[in-house]
Amino acid sequence: MQLATTDQSAALFKTRRLAHSNIFVSDYVKACDFYHDAFGFAEAYRQPDNLASFLSNGNTYHDFALVDVKSKYAKPGQRPGLNHLAFEVESEDVLVAGYKAALAAGVEFLGAADHDVAHSIYLKDPDGNEVEFYADVVEDWEEARKGIIIKKKPQWIPGETNVPDTRQLFKAVPNLKRLSNVLVQGKRVTHMGLAVRDFDAMYDFYTRVAGLRPFFGDRASQCVLLAGFASSGDISLLRNVEANDGMHHMGVEVWSEADLEAAVDGIKRIGGQVMREVDHAARHAVCVTDADGLLVQLYVNRDWRPDVIATADAADLPFLL
Ligand SMILES: [Fe+2]
């Protein structure tokens, strides 16, 4: 793949933000209950034929996809961990333009999919993590995707099946639900920390292909936080950290500091563990495990600016970003 410039305006996909985190779990029904009870996310819809549950509080049509390791989407011997991460672009025509530009630049894709409410394109990053770019193609995706959904996906060929839709259908100001009777009131999935093998190649992919900009750090840093144009951090690339197949943590914004205190006090009671707390001027983060041992960073931002983040201890950064 030859890309001539690091200028963000020349990036192939114009990413707004990270939109969902799709993970394999050991038991999707139990995981759905855990993500509800522990982190305060509601199940928006379920696909029993795919052994998958999709959770959202209104931020996107799903913020979490929990896919069973026994699902047809899993490999033999699949362990809990990352399936894919998905970035949102503002409209289908922007998605298709990115796809065509990427094809012309020699980027290889795994395929495309019509999820009725969204059209998606899939590829792998240089470390082998699966990445999705998508655009909403239905205005009221909450109404269109709820309850039990069993249906075949029609074929969608980007730019050929239909004239790409120019409407911006993401919710710029979502009407977020706040669940009661949960340990932590989760607001939305915002970012993912990746334990990176080939740092330079990953940096180039996420800036030049995904169109993210460095929010904190740079290509030479131990850790860099990259962001879409509607975000203050979507992907942190982390050198020399231990992780589960590339995914170090999923970042979940919560409603209040009280939620973080509740997580510290109660997560163990319901089958998770507190792994690390970083109480910093930029952000208060509590990293806990889910029922499969996957790391979830629950956080509230305080003064989330690069010069404030720079005052954090280097050892804390992977758990703060
Ligand atoms: Fe997805």
Short mmCIF file of C-alpha atoms and ligand atoms in Angstrom, two decimals:
data_model
loop_
_atom_site.label_atom_id
_atom_site.label_comp_id
_atom_site.label_asym_id
_atom_site.label_seq_id
_atom_site.Cartn_x
_atom_site.Cartn_y
_atom_site.Cartn_z
CA MET A 1 0.00 0.00 0.00
CA GLN A 2 1.52 3.32 -1.09
CA LEU A 3 0.12 6.50 0.42
CA ALA A 4 1.94 9.66 -0.40
CA THR A 5 1.25 11.91 2.57
CA THR A 6 0.56 12.03 6.30
CA ASP A 7 -1.70 15.06 5.85
CA GLN A 8 -5.02 14.18 7.51
CA SER A 9 -7.03 15.88 4.78
CA ALA A 10 -5.62 13.26 2.41
CA ALA A 11 -6.76 10.35 4.60
CA LEU A 12 -8.92 7.77 2.90
CA PHE A 13 -11.79 7.41 5.39
CA LYS A 14 -13.09 10.54 7.15
CA THR A 15 -13.82 9.00 10.55
CA ARG A 16 -16.09 10.84 12.98
CA ARG A 17 -15.46 8.56 15.94
CA LEU A 18 -15.26 4.99 17.18
CA ALA A 19 -18.84 3.74 17.26
CA HIS A 20 -18.82 0.18 18.54
CA SER A 21 -16.76 -2.51 20.07
CA ASN A 22 -17.56 -6.05 18.90
CA ILE A 23 -16.14 -8.74 21.15
CA PHE A 24 -16.25 -12.49 21.53
CA VAL A 25 -17.54 -13.65 24.90
CA SER A 26 -17.73 -17.11 26.43
CA ASP A 27 -21.53 -16.99 26.86
CA TYR A 28 -23.45 -14.18 25.14
CA VAL A 29 -26.56 -14.44 27.35
CA LYS A 30 -24.53 -14.24 30.56
CA ALA A 31 -22.33 -11.48 29.11
CA CYS A 32 -25.42 -9.47 28.16
CA ASP A 33 -26.68 -9.73 31.74
CA PHE A 34 -23.25 -8.78 33.09
CA TYR A 35 -22.90 -5.73 30.81
CA HIS A 36 -26.36 -4.64 31.91
CA ASP A 37 -25.93 -5.24 35.62
CA ALA A 38 -22.30 -4.13 35.91
CA PHE A 39 -21.94 -1.37 33.32
CA GLY A 40 -25.52 -0.19 32.78
CA PHE A 41 -25.99 -0.95 29.08
CA ALA A 42 -29.38 -1.99 27.73
CA GLU A 43 -29.81 -4.75 25.19
CA ALA A 44 -31.15 -3.06 22.05
CA TYR A 45 -31.58 -6.26 20.03
CA ARG A 46 -30.51 -9.88 19.94
CA GLN A 47 -29.72 -12.25 17.10
CA PRO A 48 -30.22 -15.75 18.57
CA ASP A 49 -29.27 -17.40 15.26
CA ASN A 50 -25.87 -15.67 15.43
CA LEU A 51 -25.57 -16.10 19.23
CA ALA A 52 -25.08 -12.36 19.63
CA SER A 53 -26.45 -9.54 21.74
CA PHE A 54 -26.24 -5.84 20.89
CA LEU A 55 -26.23 -3.19 23.60
CA SER A 56 -26.85 0.54 23.38
CA ASN A 57 -28.11 3.41 25.48
CA GLY A 58 -28.94 5.43 22.35
CA ASN A 59 -25.47 6.56 21.30
CA THR A 60 -25.31 4.32 18.20
CA TYR A 61 -27.40 1.39 16.99
CA HIS A 62 -25.12 -0.70 19.17
CA ASP A 63 -22.15 0.34 21.27
CA PHE A 64 -21.31 -3.23 22.24
CA ALA A 65 -21.78 -6.39 20.24
CA LEU A 66 -21.31 -9.49 22.40
CA VAL A 67 -20.76 -12.48 20.13
CA ASP A 68 -20.61 -15.97 21.58
CA VAL A 69 -17.41 -17.96 21.03
CA LYS A 70 -19.74 -20.71 19.70
CA SER A 71 -21.22 -18.36 17.07
CA LYS A 72 -20.71 -19.06 13.37
CA TYR A 73 -18.62 -15.87 13.30
CA ALA A 74 -16.06 -17.39 15.68
CA LYS A 75 -13.03 -19.41 14.65
CA PRO A 76 -12.56 -22.94 16.02
CA GLY A 77 -11.08 -22.60 19.51
CA GLN A 78 -12.07 -18.94 19.66
CA ARG A 79 -11.32 -17.26 22.98
CA PRO A 80 -13.01 -14.16 24.41
CA GLY A 81 -11.49 -10.98 22.97
CA LEU A 82 -11.73 -8.56 20.09
CA ASN A 83 -13.82 -9.45 17.06
CA HIS A 84 -13.72 -6.03 15.47
CA LEU A 85 -13.85 -2.32 16.16
CA ALA A 86 -16.07 -0.01 14.12
CA PHE A 87 -15.68 3.58 13.05
CA GLU A 88 -18.55 5.81 11.99
CA VAL A 89 -18.39 8.15 9.02
CA GLU A 90 -21.02 10.81 8.47
CA SER A 91 -22.88 9.42 5.46
CA GLU A 92 -22.96 6.54 3.01
CA ASP A 93 -21.54 8.63 0.16
CA VAL A 94 -18.55 9.54 2.33
CA LEU A 95 -18.11 5.84 3.15
CA VAL A 96 -18.20 4.80 -0.50
CA ALA A 97 -15.83 7.62 -1.50
CA GLY A 98 -13.40 6.40 1.15
CA TYR A 99 -13.72 2.84 -0.08
CA LYS A 100 -13.02 3.81 -3.69
CA ALA A 101 -10.04 5.97 -2.71
CA ALA A 102 -8.69 3.13 -0.57
CA LEU A 103 -9.08 0.59 -3.37
CA ALA A 104 -7.21 2.96 -5.70
CA ALA A 105 -4.45 3.23 -3.09
CA GLY A 106 -4.09 -0.54 -2.94
CA VAL A 107 -5.90 -1.21 0.36
CA GLU A 108 -7.36 -4.71 0.55
CA PHE A 109 -10.80 -5.35 2.03
CA LEU A 110 -12.45 -8.38 3.61
CA GLY A 111 -15.92 -7.47 2.34
CA ALA A 112 -18.98 -5.30 2.77
CA ALA A 113 -22.31 -5.82 4.54
CA ASP A 114 -25.85 -4.48 4.57
CA HIS A 115 -27.08 -4.40 8.19
CA ASP A 116 -30.32 -2.63 7.11
CA VAL A 117 -29.71 0.34 9.40
CA ALA A 118 -26.06 0.69 8.38
CA HIS A 119 -23.77 -0.17 5.49
CA SER A 120 -20.34 -1.47 6.43
CA ILE A 121 -16.96 -2.20 4.93
CA TYR A 122 -14.41 -4.45 6.62
CA LEU A 123 -10.63 -4.76 6.48
CA LYS A 124 -7.70 -5.58 8.75
CA ASP A 125 -5.24 -3.23 10.35
CA PRO A 126 -1.51 -4.04 10.09
CA ASP A 127 -1.57 -6.00 13.38
CA GLY A 128 -4.42 -8.16 12.06
CA ASN A 129 -7.29 -6.60 14.06
CA GLU A 130 -10.51 -6.47 12.10
CA VAL A 131 -11.76 -2.94 11.47
CA GLU A 132 -15.13 -1.76 10.17
CA PHE A 133 -16.09 1.56 8.66
CA TYR A 134 -19.81 2.22 8.45
CA ALA A 135 -22.49 4.82 7.87
CA ASP A 136 -26.07 4.86 9.16
CA VAL A 137 -28.53 4.55 6.28
CA VAL A 138 -31.79 4.69 8.24
CA GLU A 139 -33.05 7.69 10.18
CA ASP A 140 -34.76 5.88 13.06
CA TRP A 141 -32.32 3.03 13.69
CA GLU A 142 -33.60 2.59 17.24
CA GLU A 143 -37.04 1.64 15.95
CA ALA A 144 -35.60 -0.52 13.15
CA ARG A 145 -33.28 -2.51 15.41
CA LYS A 146 -34.96 -3.73 18.57
CA GLY A 147 -36.03 -7.03 20.10
CA ILE A 148 -35.21 -10.30 18.38
CA ILE A 149 -33.84 -9.94 14.88
CA ILE A 150 -33.43 -12.93 12.58
CA LYS A 151 -33.02 -12.07 8.94
CA LYS A 152 -30.72 -12.70 6.04
CA LYS A 153 -28.45 -9.87 5.06
CA PRO A 154 -28.88 -8.75 1.45
CA GLN A 155 -25.79 -8.29 -0.65
CA TRP A 156 -24.46 -4.73 -0.73
CA ILE A 157 -21.78 -3.70 -3.19
CA PRO A 158 -20.49 -0.24 -2.24
CA GLY A 159 -21.42 2.31 -4.90
CA GLU A 160 -23.12 -0.30 -7.12
CA THR A 161 -26.17 -1.73 -5.32
CA ASN A 162 -27.64 1.75 -4.79
CA VAL A 163 -26.78 5.39 -5.33
CA PRO A 164 -24.94 6.28 -2.11
CA ASP A 165 -27.12 8.17 0.35
CA THR A 166 -25.87 11.68 1.12
CA ARG A 167 -27.93 12.16 4.30
CA GLN A 168 -26.14 12.43 7.66
CA LEU A 169 -28.11 10.01 9.80
CA PHE A 170 -25.96 9.63 12.90
CA LYS A 171 -27.40 11.23 16.01
CA ALA A 172 -25.32 14.36 16.59
CA VAL A 173 -26.98 14.82 20.00
CA PRO A 174 -28.24 11.39 21.05
CA ASN A 175 -31.02 11.01 23.57
CA LEU A 176 -29.10 8.78 25.98
CA LYS A 177 -30.81 6.38 28.37
CA ARG A 178 -29.63 6.12 31.93
CA LEU A 179 -30.47 2.77 33.50
CA SER A 180 -31.39 2.30 37.14
CA ASN A 181 -30.69 -0.69 39.38
CA VAL A 182 -27.25 -1.23 37.86
CA LEU A 183 -23.82 -1.06 39.47
CA VAL A 184 -22.45 1.61 37.11
CA GLN A 185 -24.45 3.86 34.80
CA GLY A 186 -22.56 3.56 31.53
CA LYS A 187 -23.11 6.27 28.98
CA ARG A 188 -21.39 5.09 25.81
CA VAL A 189 -18.42 3.27 24.36
CA THR A 190 -15.92 5.88 23.27
CA HIS A 191 -12.55 4.31 22.58
CA MET A 192 -10.34 1.27 22.56
CA GLY A 193 -6.78 0.74 23.73
CA LEU A 194 -4.77 -1.52 21.42
CA ALA A 195 -1.61 -3.34 22.43
CA VAL A 196 0.40 -2.76 19.32
CA ARG A 197 3.00 -4.98 17.69
CA ASP A 198 4.02 -2.91 14.64
CA PHE A 199 3.64 0.60 16.02
CA ASP A 200 4.75 2.57 12.94
CA ALA A 201 2.51 0.61 10.59
CA MET A 202 -0.43 0.90 12.99
CA TYR A 203 0.11 4.65 13.38
CA ASP A 204 0.20 5.07 9.60
CA PHE A 205 -2.92 2.94 9.12
CA TYR A 206 -5.01 4.76 11.72
CA THR A 207 -3.93 8.22 10.55
CA ARG A 208 -3.73 7.75 6.78
CA VAL A 209 -6.40 5.12 6.17
CA ALA A 210 -8.81 5.72 9.09
CA GLY A 211 -8.20 9.47 9.07
CA LEU A 212 -7.60 9.88 12.81
CA ARG A 213 -5.41 12.69 14.16
CA PRO A 214 -3.05 12.50 17.13
CA PHE A 215 -4.84 13.96 20.17
CA PHE A 216 -2.05 13.09 22.62
CA GLY A 217 1.45 11.87 21.79
CA ASP A 218 2.95 11.20 18.39
CA ARG A 219 4.57 8.55 16.25
CA ALA A 220 7.60 8.38 18.58
CA SER A 221 5.67 8.16 21.89
CA GLN A 222 5.25 5.11 24.10
CA CYS A 223 1.49 5.65 23.74
CA VAL A 224 -0.47 7.75 21.31
CA LEU A 225 -4.16 8.64 21.42
CA LEU A 226 -5.77 9.13 18.00
CA ALA A 227 -9.11 10.80 17.40
CA GLY A 228 -11.71 11.25 14.67
CA PHE A 229 -12.95 14.73 13.89
CA ALA A 230 -15.95 14.43 16.23
CA SER A 231 -14.01 12.92 19.11
CA SER A 232 -11.29 13.50 21.69
CA GLY A 233 -9.91 9.97 21.54
CA ASP A 234 -10.94 6.81 19.69
CA ILE A 235 -7.90 4.55 19.63
CA SER A 236 -4.87 4.49 21.87
CA LEU A 237 -1.88 2.65 20.44
CA LEU A 238 0.12 1.23 23.32
CA ARG A 239 3.66 -0.12 23.15
CA ASN A 240 4.87 -2.87 25.44
CA VAL A 241 1.68 -3.67 27.29
CA GLU A 242 0.17 -7.04 28.02
CA ALA A 243 -3.13 -7.66 26.33
CA ASN A 244 -5.56 -10.19 25.04
CA ASP A 245 -4.98 -10.60 21.27
CA GLY A 246 -4.40 -6.93 20.56
CA MET A 247 -7.15 -5.45 22.70
CA HIS A 248 -5.89 -3.88 25.90
CA HIS A 249 -9.14 -2.26 26.99
CA MET A 250 -12.49 -0.90 25.93
CA GLY A 251 -13.20 2.65 27.05
CA VAL A 252 -16.63 3.38 28.51
CA GLU A 253 -17.69 6.84 29.58
CA VAL A 254 -19.90 6.78 32.68
CA TRP A 255 -22.24 9.42 34.02
CA SER A 256 -20.55 10.37 37.28
CA GLU A 257 -17.69 9.94 39.72
CA ALA A 258 -20.20 8.08 41.91
CA ASP A 259 -20.31 5.38 39.21
CA LEU A 260 -16.56 4.93 39.52
CA GLU A 261 -16.82 4.62 43.29
CA ALA A 262 -19.59 2.06 42.84
CA ALA A 263 -17.38 0.08 40.46
CA VAL A 264 -14.54 -0.01 42.97
CA ASP A 265 -16.91 -1.05 45.75
CA GLY A 266 -19.01 -3.56 43.88
CA ILE A 267 -17.49 -5.06 40.74
CA LYS A 268 -15.95 -8.01 42.57
CA ARG A 269 -19.34 -8.93 44.03
CA ILE A 270 -20.72 -9.53 40.55
CA GLY A 271 -17.82 -11.40 39.01
CA GLY A 272 -15.34 -8.73 37.89
CA GLN A 273 -12.13 -7.32 39.38
CA VAL A 274 -10.68 -3.83 39.77
CA MET A 275 -7.33 -3.99 37.98
CA ARG A 276 -6.19 -0.37 38.18
CA GLU A 277 -7.47 3.04 39.23
CA VAL A 278 -5.93 6.22 37.82
CA ASP A 279 -7.18 9.28 39.68
CA HIS A 280 -5.71 12.06 37.57
CA ALA A 281 -6.46 15.72 36.80
CA ALA A 282 -7.23 14.89 33.16
CA ARG A 283 -9.48 11.88 33.78
CA HIS A 284 -10.57 9.57 36.56
CA ALA A 285 -10.35 6.03 35.21
CA VAL A 286 -11.17 2.72 36.88
CA CYS A 287 -10.11 -0.33 34.88
CA VAL A 288 -12.12 -3.43 35.70
CA THR A 289 -12.56 -6.83 34.14
CA ASP A 290 -15.76 -8.22 32.70
CA ALA A 291 -16.92 -11.79 33.38
CA ASP A 292 -14.42 -13.09 30.76
CA GLY A 293 -11.49 -11.14 32.16
CA LEU A 294 -11.53 -8.52 29.37
CA LEU A 295 -10.46 -5.07 30.52
CA VAL A 296 -13.02 -2.27 30.56
CA GLN A 297 -11.93 1.25 31.39
CA LEU A 298 -14.76 3.16 33.09
CA TYR A 299 -14.05 6.87 33.19
CA VAL A 300 -15.15 10.42 33.75
CA ASN A 301 -13.21 13.24 32.12
CA ARG A 302 -12.05 16.11 34.30
CA ASP A 303 -9.71 18.33 32.29
CA TRP A 304 -9.13 16.24 29.17
CA ARG A 305 -6.46 18.22 27.38
CA PRO A 306 -3.11 17.03 25.97
CA ASP A 307 -0.99 19.21 28.27
CA VAL A 308 -2.86 17.90 31.32
CA ILE A 309 -2.62 14.28 30.16
CA ALA A 310 1.13 14.84 29.76
CA THR A 311 1.50 15.21 33.56
CA ALA A 312 0.41 11.56 34.15
CA ASP A 313 2.95 8.88 35.12
CA ALA A 314 4.15 6.91 32.11
CA ALA A 315 3.12 3.67 33.83
CA ASP A 316 -0.45 4.96 34.21
CA LEU A 317 -0.89 6.15 30.62
CA PRO A 318 -2.05 2.83 29.11
CA PHE A 319 -4.86 2.77 31.71
CA LEU A 320 -5.69 6.48 31.38
CA LEU A 321 -5.83 6.89 27.58
FE FE B 1 -19.68 -4.11 13.68
#
